[in-house]
Amino acid sequence: MSLSEAARAVRENAYAPYSNFKVGAALRAPSGAIYSGCNVENVAYPEGTCAEAGAIAAMIAAGETEITEAYVIAGSPAPVPPCGGCRQKLAEFAKGDVTVTLATTEGIETAMKVSDLLPGAFGRDHMENS
Ligand code: THU
């Protein structure tokens, strides 16, 4: 299964009764394995989690810690970029030159680099003197 197929498939399982906005995310790790996740909303709205966070949790639970490629898909008119928090979460595990493909269910795709999604990212090197 390709990264796009995995993201499209997991999106179907998204639990989004409040926004009705289903999102699927799939990540590839160095082993070649694909980890996928979908958004999971909650009646207490801030407790919901994004698709990217779910995919990262699956990757970490499986014992991998590096993202080599990512794909995010939603039923939006234009490819929807990850929220600010998810950009930071992706940057924790992906180098700046890693490609994140943003897609719509209609087939529009935009490829971006992690460094473009989060320019000036806060990283470990900023804590070196602490
Ligand atoms: N959402 C994601 O899962 N990922 C994104 O990149 C953008 C937003 C979810 C969160 C919420 O469940 C719904 O989309 C509407 O914001």
PDB file of C-alpha atoms and ligand atoms in Angstrom:
ATOM      1  CA  MET A   1       0.000   0.000   0.000  1.00  0.00           C
ATOM      2  CA  SER A   2       1.313   3.472  -0.858  1.00  0.00           C
ATOM      3  CA  LEU A   3       1.488   6.375   1.576  1.00  0.00           C
ATOM      4  CA  SER A   4      -1.414   8.105  -0.173  1.00  0.00           C
ATOM      5  CA  GLU A   5      -3.542   4.956  -0.101  1.00  0.00           C
ATOM      6  CA  ALA A   6      -2.848   4.491   3.602  1.00  0.00           C
ATOM      7  CA  ALA A   7      -3.785   8.099   4.388  1.00  0.00           C
ATOM      8  CA  ARG A   8      -6.931   7.926   2.286  1.00  0.00           C
ATOM      9  CA  ALA A   9      -7.987   4.648   3.917  1.00  0.00           C
ATOM     10  CA  VAL A  10      -7.411   5.726   7.524  1.00  0.00           C
ATOM     11  CA  ARG A  11      -9.268   8.991   6.896  1.00  0.00           C
ATOM     12  CA  GLU A  12     -12.424   6.917   6.543  1.00  0.00           C
ATOM     13  CA  ASN A  13     -12.080   5.972  10.221  1.00  0.00           C
ATOM     14  CA  ALA A  14     -11.751   9.548  11.460  1.00  0.00           C
ATOM     15  CA  TYR A  15     -14.058  10.381  14.371  1.00  0.00           C
ATOM     16  CA  ALA A  16     -15.154  13.910  13.515  1.00  0.00           C
ATOM     17  CA  PRO A  17     -18.829  14.314  14.500  1.00  0.00           C
ATOM     18  CA  TYR A  18     -18.320  17.950  15.567  1.00  0.00           C
ATOM     19  CA  SER A  19     -16.394  19.417  12.642  1.00  0.00           C
ATOM     20  CA  ASN A  20     -17.430  16.828  10.045  1.00  0.00           C
ATOM     21  CA  PHE A  21     -13.916  17.373   8.726  1.00  0.00           C
ATOM     22  CA  LYS A  22     -12.178  14.030   8.390  1.00  0.00           C
ATOM     23  CA  VAL A  23      -8.395  13.980   8.072  1.00  0.00           C
ATOM     24  CA  GLY A  24      -6.031  11.085   7.401  1.00  0.00           C
ATOM     25  CA  ALA A  25      -2.262  11.090   7.808  1.00  0.00           C
ATOM     26  CA  ALA A  26       0.359   8.524   6.885  1.00  0.00           C
ATOM     27  CA  LEU A  27       4.067   8.547   7.673  1.00  0.00           C
ATOM     28  CA  ARG A  28       6.904   6.442   6.321  1.00  0.00           C
ATOM     29  CA  ALA A  29       9.757   5.473   8.632  1.00  0.00           C
ATOM     30  CA  PRO A  30      13.291   4.305   7.744  1.00  0.00           C
ATOM     31  CA  SER A  31      12.248   0.637   7.960  1.00  0.00           C
ATOM     32  CA  GLY A  32       9.833   1.307   5.113  1.00  0.00           C
ATOM     33  CA  ALA A  33       6.840   0.726   7.363  1.00  0.00           C
ATOM     34  CA  ILE A  34       3.858   3.054   7.098  1.00  0.00           C
ATOM     35  CA  TYR A  35       2.114   4.443  10.178  1.00  0.00           C
ATOM     36  CA  SER A  36      -1.274   6.059   9.833  1.00  0.00           C
ATOM     37  CA  GLY A  37      -3.657   8.068  11.969  1.00  0.00           C
ATOM     38  CA  CYS A  38      -6.882  10.024  11.792  1.00  0.00           C
ATOM     39  CA  ASN A  39      -8.379  12.868  13.780  1.00  0.00           C
ATOM     40  CA  VAL A  40     -10.306  11.885  16.909  1.00  0.00           C
ATOM     41  CA  GLU A  41     -12.605  14.598  18.215  1.00  0.00           C
ATOM     42  CA  ASN A  42     -14.204  14.943  21.637  1.00  0.00           C
ATOM     43  CA  VAL A  43     -17.313  16.623  22.970  1.00  0.00           C
ATOM     44  CA  ALA A  44     -14.903  18.736  25.017  1.00  0.00           C
ATOM     45  CA  TYR A  45     -13.536  20.230  21.815  1.00  0.00           C
ATOM     46  CA  PRO A  46      -9.931  21.027  22.862  1.00  0.00           C
ATOM     47  CA  GLU A  47      -9.420  17.367  23.770  1.00  0.00           C
ATOM     48  CA  GLY A  48      -9.567  16.292  20.140  1.00  0.00           C
ATOM     49  CA  THR A  49      -6.434  15.083  18.418  1.00  0.00           C
ATOM     50  CA  CYS A  50      -5.208  15.602  14.863  1.00  0.00           C
ATOM     51  CA  ALA A  51      -4.533  12.913  12.296  1.00  0.00           C
ATOM     52  CA  GLU A  52      -0.816  13.718  12.273  1.00  0.00           C
ATOM     53  CA  ALA A  53      -0.606  13.245  16.045  1.00  0.00           C
ATOM     54  CA  GLY A  54      -2.296   9.847  15.738  1.00  0.00           C
ATOM     55  CA  ALA A  55       0.107   8.709  13.039  1.00  0.00           C
ATOM     56  CA  ILE A  56       3.113   9.868  15.081  1.00  0.00           C
ATOM     57  CA  ALA A  57       1.790   8.028  18.142  1.00  0.00           C
ATOM     58  CA  ALA A  58       1.458   4.829  16.084  1.00  0.00           C
ATOM     59  CA  MET A  59       5.029   5.212  14.823  1.00  0.00           C
ATOM     60  CA  ILE A  60       6.433   5.750  18.308  1.00  0.00           C
ATOM     61  CA  ALA A  61       4.404   2.864  19.705  1.00  0.00           C
ATOM     62  CA  ALA A  62       5.921   0.623  17.034  1.00  0.00           C
ATOM     63  CA  GLY A  63       9.441   1.636  18.107  1.00  0.00           C
ATOM     64  CA  GLU A  64      10.427   3.980  15.279  1.00  0.00           C
ATOM     65  CA  THR A  65      11.403   7.613  15.768  1.00  0.00           C
ATOM     66  CA  GLU A  66      12.074   9.043  12.321  1.00  0.00           C
ATOM     67  CA  ILE A  67       9.753  10.242   9.568  1.00  0.00           C
ATOM     68  CA  THR A  68      11.140  10.045   6.029  1.00  0.00           C
ATOM     69  CA  GLU A  69       7.950  11.060   4.205  1.00  0.00           C
ATOM     70  CA  ALA A  70       4.471  12.225   5.199  1.00  0.00           C
ATOM     71  CA  TYR A  71       1.072  12.524   3.521  1.00  0.00           C
ATOM     72  CA  VAL A  72      -2.025  14.307   4.847  1.00  0.00           C
ATOM     73  CA  ILE A  73      -5.431  14.172   3.173  1.00  0.00           C
ATOM     74  CA  ALA A  74      -8.737  15.912   3.856  1.00  0.00           C
ATOM     75  CA  GLY A  75     -12.000  16.530   2.049  1.00  0.00           C
ATOM     76  CA  SER A  76     -11.239  20.205   1.581  1.00  0.00           C
ATOM     77  CA  PRO A  77     -11.392  22.365  -1.569  1.00  0.00           C
ATOM     78  CA  ALA A  78      -7.637  22.943  -1.401  1.00  0.00           C
ATOM     79  CA  PRO A  79      -4.946  20.872   0.318  1.00  0.00           C
ATOM     80  CA  VAL A  80      -5.144  21.783   3.999  1.00  0.00           C
ATOM     81  CA  PRO A  81      -1.818  22.372   5.680  1.00  0.00           C
ATOM     82  CA  PRO A  82      -1.140  20.915   9.128  1.00  0.00           C
ATOM     83  CA  CYS A  83      -2.037  23.071  12.130  1.00  0.00           C
ATOM     84  CA  GLY A  84       0.738  24.856  14.004  1.00  0.00           C
ATOM     85  CA  GLY A  85       0.992  22.213  16.700  1.00  0.00           C
ATOM     86  CA  CYS A  86       1.284  19.410  14.161  1.00  0.00           C
ATOM     87  CA  ARG A  87       4.035  21.270  12.317  1.00  0.00           C
ATOM     88  CA  GLN A  88       6.051  21.239  15.527  1.00  0.00           C
ATOM     89  CA  LYS A  89       5.199  17.569  16.103  1.00  0.00           C
ATOM     90  CA  LEU A  90       6.329  16.643  12.581  1.00  0.00           C
ATOM     91  CA  ALA A  91       9.539  18.663  13.008  1.00  0.00           C
ATOM     92  CA  GLU A  92      10.380  16.624  16.124  1.00  0.00           C
ATOM     93  CA  PHE A  93      10.783  13.481  14.016  1.00  0.00           C
ATOM     94  CA  ALA A  94      11.427  14.705  10.467  1.00  0.00           C
ATOM     95  CA  LYS A  95      14.469  16.500   9.078  1.00  0.00           C
ATOM     96  CA  GLY A  96      13.830  19.827   7.344  1.00  0.00           C
ATOM     97  CA  ASP A  97      14.127  18.360   3.845  1.00  0.00           C
ATOM     98  CA  VAL A  98      11.440  15.725   4.416  1.00  0.00           C
ATOM     99  CA  THR A  99       8.503  16.040   2.025  1.00  0.00           C
ATOM    100  CA  VAL A 100       4.995  16.441   3.425  1.00  0.00           C
ATOM    101  CA  THR A 101       2.364  16.012   0.726  1.00  0.00           C
ATOM    102  CA  LEU A 102      -0.926  17.764   1.411  1.00  0.00           C
ATOM    103  CA  ALA A 103      -3.867  16.393  -0.538  1.00  0.00           C
ATOM    104  CA  THR A 104      -7.571  16.705  -1.128  1.00  0.00           C
ATOM    105  CA  THR A 105      -9.818  13.699  -1.583  1.00  0.00           C
ATOM    106  CA  GLU A 106     -10.449  15.012  -5.120  1.00  0.00           C
ATOM    107  CA  GLY A 107      -6.796  14.454  -5.989  1.00  0.00           C
ATOM    108  CA  ILE A 108      -5.158  17.876  -5.678  1.00  0.00           C
ATOM    109  CA  GLU A 109      -1.696  17.556  -4.133  1.00  0.00           C
ATOM    110  CA  THR A 110       0.824  20.092  -2.858  1.00  0.00           C
ATOM    111  CA  ALA A 111       4.269  18.967  -1.759  1.00  0.00           C
ATOM    112  CA  MET A 112       6.051  20.953   0.949  1.00  0.00           C
ATOM    113  CA  LYS A 113       9.221  20.508   2.977  1.00  0.00           C
ATOM    114  CA  VAL A 114       9.087  20.384   6.765  1.00  0.00           C
ATOM    115  CA  SER A 115      11.394  23.421   6.828  1.00  0.00           C
ATOM    116  CA  ASP A 116       8.861  25.360   4.738  1.00  0.00           C
ATOM    117  CA  LEU A 117       6.000  24.344   7.021  1.00  0.00           C
ATOM    118  CA  LEU A 118       7.885  25.519  10.108  1.00  0.00           C
ATOM    119  CA  PRO A 119      10.565  28.066   9.267  1.00  0.00           C
ATOM    120  CA  GLY A 120      12.677  29.100  12.248  1.00  0.00           C
ATOM    121  CA  ALA A 121      11.607  26.007  14.152  1.00  0.00           C
ATOM    122  CA  PHE A 122      12.377  25.786  17.842  1.00  0.00           C
ATOM    123  CA  GLY A 123      14.779  22.888  18.214  1.00  0.00           C
ATOM    124  CA  ARG A 124      17.133  21.146  20.630  1.00  0.00           C
ATOM    125  CA  ASP A 125      20.010  23.473  19.711  1.00  0.00           C
ATOM    126  CA  HIS A 126      18.108  26.390  21.234  1.00  0.00           C
ATOM    127  CA  MET A 127      18.404  24.741  24.647  1.00  0.00           C
ATOM    128  CA  GLU A 128      22.147  24.150  24.483  1.00  0.00           C
ATOM    129  CA  ASN A 129      23.072  26.702  27.169  1.00  0.00           C
ATOM    130  CA  SER A 130      20.457  25.580  29.650  1.00  0.00           C
TER     131      SER A 130
HETATM  132  N1  THU B   1      -7.198  18.445  11.695  1.00  0.00           N
HETATM  133  C1  THU B   1      -6.277  17.449  11.547  1.00  0.00           C
HETATM  134  O1  THU B   1      -6.491  16.312  11.995  1.00  0.00           O
HETATM  135  N2  THU B   1      -5.124  17.732  10.903  1.00  0.00           N
HETATM  136  C2  THU B   1      -4.860  18.911  10.263  1.00  0.00           C
HETATM  137  O2  THU B   1      -3.800  19.042   9.673  1.00  0.00           O
HETATM  138  C3  THU B   1      -5.847  19.997  10.303  1.00  0.00           C
HETATM  139  C4  THU B   1      -6.990  19.797  11.235  1.00  0.00           C
HETATM  140  C5  THU B   1      -8.477  18.110  12.359  1.00  0.00           C
HETATM  141  C6  THU B   1      -8.654  18.613  13.759  1.00  0.00           C
HETATM  142  C7  THU B   1     -10.161  18.643  13.861  1.00  0.00           C
HETATM  143  O3  THU B   1     -10.632  17.354  14.229  1.00  0.00           O
HETATM  144  C8  THU B   1     -10.640  18.937  12.455  1.00  0.00           C
HETATM  145  O4  THU B   1      -9.555  18.657  11.612  1.00  0.00           O
HETATM  146  C9  THU B   1     -11.088  20.374  12.252  1.00  0.00           C
HETATM  147  O5  THU B   1     -10.135  21.266  12.679  1.00  0.00           O
END
